[in-house]
Every structure is written in structure tokens, then in C-alpha cells.
Amino acid sequence: MVAASISAHGQAADDGRYDRQVALTGFGPANQARLARTTVLVVGAGGLGSPVIALLAGAGLGRLTIVDPDVVSRSNLHRQSLYTTADSGAPKAQLAAARARAINPDCVVQGQVRGFVAADVAAADIVVDCTDQTALRYAINRAALAVGKPVVWAAVAGWHGRLSVSQPVTGPCW
């Protein structure tokens, strides 16, 4: 067992919250502290964004910005795990931010109820594209390339899924 874990603000914490991942071979306290200093922009708080948001907050991410203009729909509740029936009609970004804060109050979370704008990328260390619109995916990619930020994107259609990381300059991109 690890004696102390690291809070999302890079401070030693004694609650054991991150002990399991800090104990992983190759991860350790230094990488937990690095995660606590990282800012992630998640575009899309639906079927893909819901688990991404919950897991990033729980892992000890320092800052999380969520951008989504949509509201919760009952027809999506089976795959959008952050929301409940009572949330129907409420803005996803606000609810997702509140749920992320509840999962880990050390994570600084901001929910933006609006569409993506290229300026969103500048403050992030990493962009996670959880959208389902090809034109938007290209816009996110262009904005990230312009400022040299990596993009993790995923897509699901029917029974098939895809996941990739676009690394500026050195890797593939959209």
C-alpha cells in the first residue's frame, strides 16, 4: 500500500483515493502528480463522454472542461451513464460537471453549455473528442493541430467502435 496519494491539485492526500493506481508498476506518485496538473477538454458529454468524464475525474485529473450544447434525452439514458430519468431536458454539460465534482471534489470542473469553438483548445493539455459529427471532428482536429495539442477521439456506430490518438506533427490526424 502507498503511504500517501496525490490530490488533483498535486498535494499529498491521506485519504488513499489514488493508492491503487499509484501502486501500479510504471505509474507511481510522479505520474499521479502529473495527472493532477493536467487539463483535459472533453467535447461531448453523451454516450462516450459520460464514462470518459467520470473516469478522468475519478483518476485525479486536475482540471476538466466539458463542452456540450445538448440536453439529456430519455432515449439516450441507456448509454449516457452520468444521467438519470429526472435529468431529462437538463443541459448535459452542467449535469456532467456536477457529477464529476461529486465523484472527485479535488478535480476542478467547468461545464460549458454551448458548441465547441476553436479557442477551447488553447487551455487544454489534451482534447478528448466524444462527438458523433464528422464536421465537428475535423474542426476539433484543426484547432488542436494549430496549437500543437493531442486529440483522443472515439466513435461508435452500431456494434462497431474506433479509438485513436492524434499527435500533432508526429502522428496521424483527421
CSV table of C-alpha atoms in Angstrom, one decimal:
chain,number,residue,atom,x,y,z
A,1,MET,CA,0.0,0.0,0.0
A,2,VAL,CA,1.2,3.5,-0.8
A,3,ALA,CA,1.6,5.8,2.2
A,4,ALA,CA,0.1,8.9,0.6
A,5,SER,CA,-1.8,9.6,-2.5
A,6,ILE,CA,-1.8,12.8,-4.6
A,7,SER,CA,-4.8,15.1,-4.8
A,8,ALA,CA,-5.8,16.7,-8.1
A,9,HIS,CA,-4.0,19.9,-7.0
A,10,GLY,CA,-0.7,18.0,-6.7
A,11,GLN,CA,-0.8,17.9,-2.9
A,12,ALA,CA,-0.2,14.9,-0.7
A,13,ALA,CA,-3.5,13.4,0.5
A,14,ASP,CA,-4.0,10.9,3.2
A,15,ASP,CA,-7.4,9.5,2.1
A,16,GLY,CA,-6.0,6.8,-0.1
A,17,ARG,CA,-8.1,7.8,-3.1
A,18,TYR,CA,-5.4,7.2,-5.7
A,19,ASP,CA,-3.4,4.4,-3.9
A,20,ARG,CA,-4.4,1.7,-6.4
A,21,GLN,CA,-3.2,3.5,-9.5
A,22,VAL,CA,-0.2,5.0,-7.7
A,23,ALA,CA,0.8,1.4,-6.8
A,24,LEU,CA,0.7,0.3,-10.5
A,25,THR,CA,4.1,-0.6,-11.8
A,26,GLY,CA,5.3,2.2,-14.1
A,27,PHE,CA,2.7,4.7,-12.8
A,28,GLY,CA,3.7,5.9,-9.3
A,29,PRO,CA,3.4,9.1,-7.4
A,30,ALA,CA,5.2,11.2,-10.1
A,31,ASN,CA,2.7,10.3,-12.7
A,32,GLN,CA,-0.2,10.9,-10.3
A,33,ALA,CA,1.2,14.4,-9.6
A,34,ARG,CA,1.5,14.9,-13.4
A,35,LEU,CA,-2.2,13.9,-13.9
A,36,ALA,CA,-3.2,16.3,-11.1
A,37,ARG,CA,-1.5,19.1,-13.1
A,38,THR,CA,-3.2,18.1,-16.4
A,39,THR,CA,-6.2,19.9,-18.0
A,40,VAL,CA,-8.4,18.0,-20.4
A,41,LEU,CA,-11.1,19.4,-22.7
A,42,VAL,CA,-13.9,16.9,-23.3
A,43,VAL,CA,-16.1,17.8,-26.3
A,44,GLY,CA,-19.4,15.9,-26.0
A,45,ALA,CA,-21.0,14.6,-22.8
A,46,GLY,CA,-23.1,11.9,-24.2
A,47,GLY,CA,-22.6,8.1,-24.7
A,48,LEU,CA,-18.8,8.3,-25.0
A,49,GLY,CA,-18.3,11.5,-22.9
A,50,SER,CA,-20.2,10.1,-19.9
A,51,PRO,CA,-17.7,7.4,-18.9
A,52,VAL,CA,-14.7,9.5,-20.0
A,53,ILE,CA,-15.7,12.3,-17.7
A,54,ALA,CA,-16.4,10.0,-14.8
A,55,LEU,CA,-13.1,8.1,-15.2
A,56,LEU,CA,-11.0,11.2,-15.6
A,57,ALA,CA,-12.4,12.9,-12.6
A,58,GLY,CA,-12.1,9.7,-10.5
A,59,ALA,CA,-8.5,9.2,-11.6
A,60,GLY,CA,-7.4,12.5,-10.1
A,61,LEU,CA,-7.3,14.8,-13.1
A,62,GLY,CA,-6.5,18.4,-12.1
A,63,ARG,CA,-8.9,20.3,-14.4
A,64,LEU,CA,-11.7,19.2,-16.7
A,65,THR,CA,-13.7,21.4,-19.1
A,66,ILE,CA,-16.8,19.8,-20.6
A,67,VAL,CA,-18.4,21.4,-23.7
A,68,ASP,CA,-21.8,20.2,-25.0
A,69,PRO,CA,-24.8,22.2,-26.2
A,70,ASP,CA,-27.3,19.4,-25.8
A,71,VAL,CA,-29.8,18.3,-23.2
A,72,VAL,CA,-30.4,14.9,-21.6
A,73,SER,CA,-32.9,12.8,-23.6
A,74,ARG,CA,-34.7,9.8,-22.1
A,75,SER,CA,-34.0,7.9,-25.3
A,76,ASN,CA,-30.3,8.1,-24.6
A,77,LEU,CA,-30.3,7.2,-20.9
A,78,HIS,CA,-29.3,3.6,-21.5
A,79,ARG,CA,-25.9,4.7,-22.8
A,80,GLN,CA,-25.3,8.0,-21.1
A,81,SER,CA,-24.4,6.8,-17.6
A,82,LEU,CA,-24.0,10.1,-15.9
A,83,TYR,CA,-27.7,10.9,-16.2
A,84,THR,CA,-30.9,9.8,-14.7
A,85,THR,CA,-34.6,9.9,-15.7
A,86,ALA,CA,-35.0,13.0,-13.5
A,87,ASP,CA,-32.3,14.8,-15.6
A,88,SER,CA,-34.4,14.7,-18.8
A,89,GLY,CA,-34.3,18.1,-20.6
A,90,ALA,CA,-31.4,19.5,-18.5
A,91,PRO,CA,-28.1,20.6,-20.1
A,92,LYS,CA,-25.6,17.7,-20.3
A,93,ALA,CA,-22.5,19.9,-19.7
A,94,GLN,CA,-23.9,21.3,-16.4
A,95,LEU,CA,-25.0,17.9,-15.1
A,96,ALA,CA,-21.8,16.2,-16.2
A,97,ALA,CA,-19.7,18.9,-14.4
A,98,ALA,CA,-21.7,18.5,-11.2
A,99,ARG,CA,-21.4,14.6,-11.3
A,100,ALA,CA,-17.6,14.9,-12.0
A,101,ARG,CA,-17.3,17.2,-8.9
A,102,ALA,CA,-19.3,14.7,-6.9
A,103,ILE,CA,-17.0,11.8,-8.0
A,104,ASN,CA,-13.9,13.8,-7.0
A,105,PRO,CA,-14.2,17.2,-5.4
A,106,ASP,CA,-10.4,17.8,-5.9
A,107,CYS,CA,-11.0,18.0,-9.7
A,108,VAL,CA,-11.7,21.5,-10.9
A,109,VAL,CA,-14.6,21.1,-13.4
A,110,GLN,CA,-16.2,23.5,-15.7
A,111,GLY,CA,-19.3,22.8,-17.8
A,112,GLN,CA,-19.9,24.9,-20.9
A,113,VAL,CA,-23.5,24.6,-22.3
A,114,ARG,CA,-22.6,25.6,-25.9
A,115,GLY,CA,-21.0,24.2,-29.0
A,116,PHE,CA,-17.3,23.8,-29.5
A,117,VAL,CA,-15.1,26.8,-30.5
A,118,ALA,CA,-11.5,26.6,-31.5
A,119,ALA,CA,-10.4,28.8,-28.6
A,120,ASP,CA,-11.5,26.0,-26.2
A,121,VAL,CA,-8.4,24.0,-27.1
A,122,ALA,CA,-5.8,26.6,-26.0
A,123,ALA,CA,-6.2,26.0,-22.2
A,124,ALA,CA,-6.2,22.2,-22.5
A,125,ASP,CA,-3.2,19.8,-22.4
A,126,ILE,CA,-5.2,17.1,-24.1
A,127,VAL,CA,-8.5,17.2,-26.1
A,128,VAL,CA,-10.9,14.3,-25.9
A,129,ASP,CA,-13.4,14.3,-28.8
A,130,CYS,CA,-16.5,12.4,-27.8
A,131,THR,CA,-18.7,13.8,-30.6
A,132,ASP,CA,-20.6,12.0,-33.3
A,133,GLN,CA,-20.4,14.5,-36.1
A,134,THR,CA,-17.7,14.3,-38.7
A,135,ALA,CA,-17.6,18.0,-39.5
A,136,LEU,CA,-17.1,18.8,-35.8
A,137,ARG,CA,-14.4,16.2,-35.5
A,138,TYR,CA,-12.5,17.9,-38.3
A,139,ALA,CA,-12.9,21.3,-36.6
A,140,ILE,CA,-11.6,19.9,-33.3
A,141,ASN,CA,-8.7,18.4,-35.1
A,142,ARG,CA,-7.8,21.6,-37.0
A,143,ALA,CA,-7.9,23.6,-33.7
A,144,ALA,CA,-5.7,21.1,-31.9
A,145,LEU,CA,-3.2,21.0,-34.7
A,146,ALA,CA,-3.0,24.8,-34.8
A,147,VAL,CA,-1.8,24.9,-31.2
A,148,GLY,CA,0.0,21.5,-31.0
A,149,LYS,CA,-2.4,19.6,-28.7
A,150,PRO,CA,-3.0,15.9,-28.9
A,151,VAL,CA,-6.5,14.7,-29.5
A,152,VAL,CA,-8.0,11.4,-28.4
A,153,TRP,CA,-11.1,10.5,-30.3
A,154,ALA,CA,-13.6,7.7,-30.3
A,155,ALA,CA,-16.6,6.8,-32.4
A,156,VAL,CA,-19.3,4.1,-32.0
A,157,ALA,CA,-21.7,3.1,-34.8
A,158,GLY,CA,-24.0,0.1,-34.2
A,159,TRP,CA,-21.8,-2.8,-32.9
A,160,HIS,CA,-18.5,-1.2,-34.0
A,161,GLY,CA,-16.2,1.2,-32.3
A,162,ARG,CA,-13.0,3.1,-33.1
A,163,LEU,CA,-10.4,4.8,-30.9
A,164,SER,CA,-7.3,6.8,-31.9
A,165,VAL,CA,-4.9,9.3,-30.6
A,166,SER,CA,-3.8,12.2,-33.0
A,167,GLN,CA,-0.5,13.5,-32.0
A,168,PRO,CA,0.4,16.9,-33.6
A,169,VAL,CA,3.3,16.9,-36.1
A,170,THR,CA,4.5,13.3,-35.3
A,171,GLY,CA,1.3,11.3,-35.8
A,172,PRO,CA,-1.8,10.8,-37.8
A,173,CYS,CA,-4.7,13.1,-37.6
A,174,TRP,CA,-8.1,13.8,-39.2
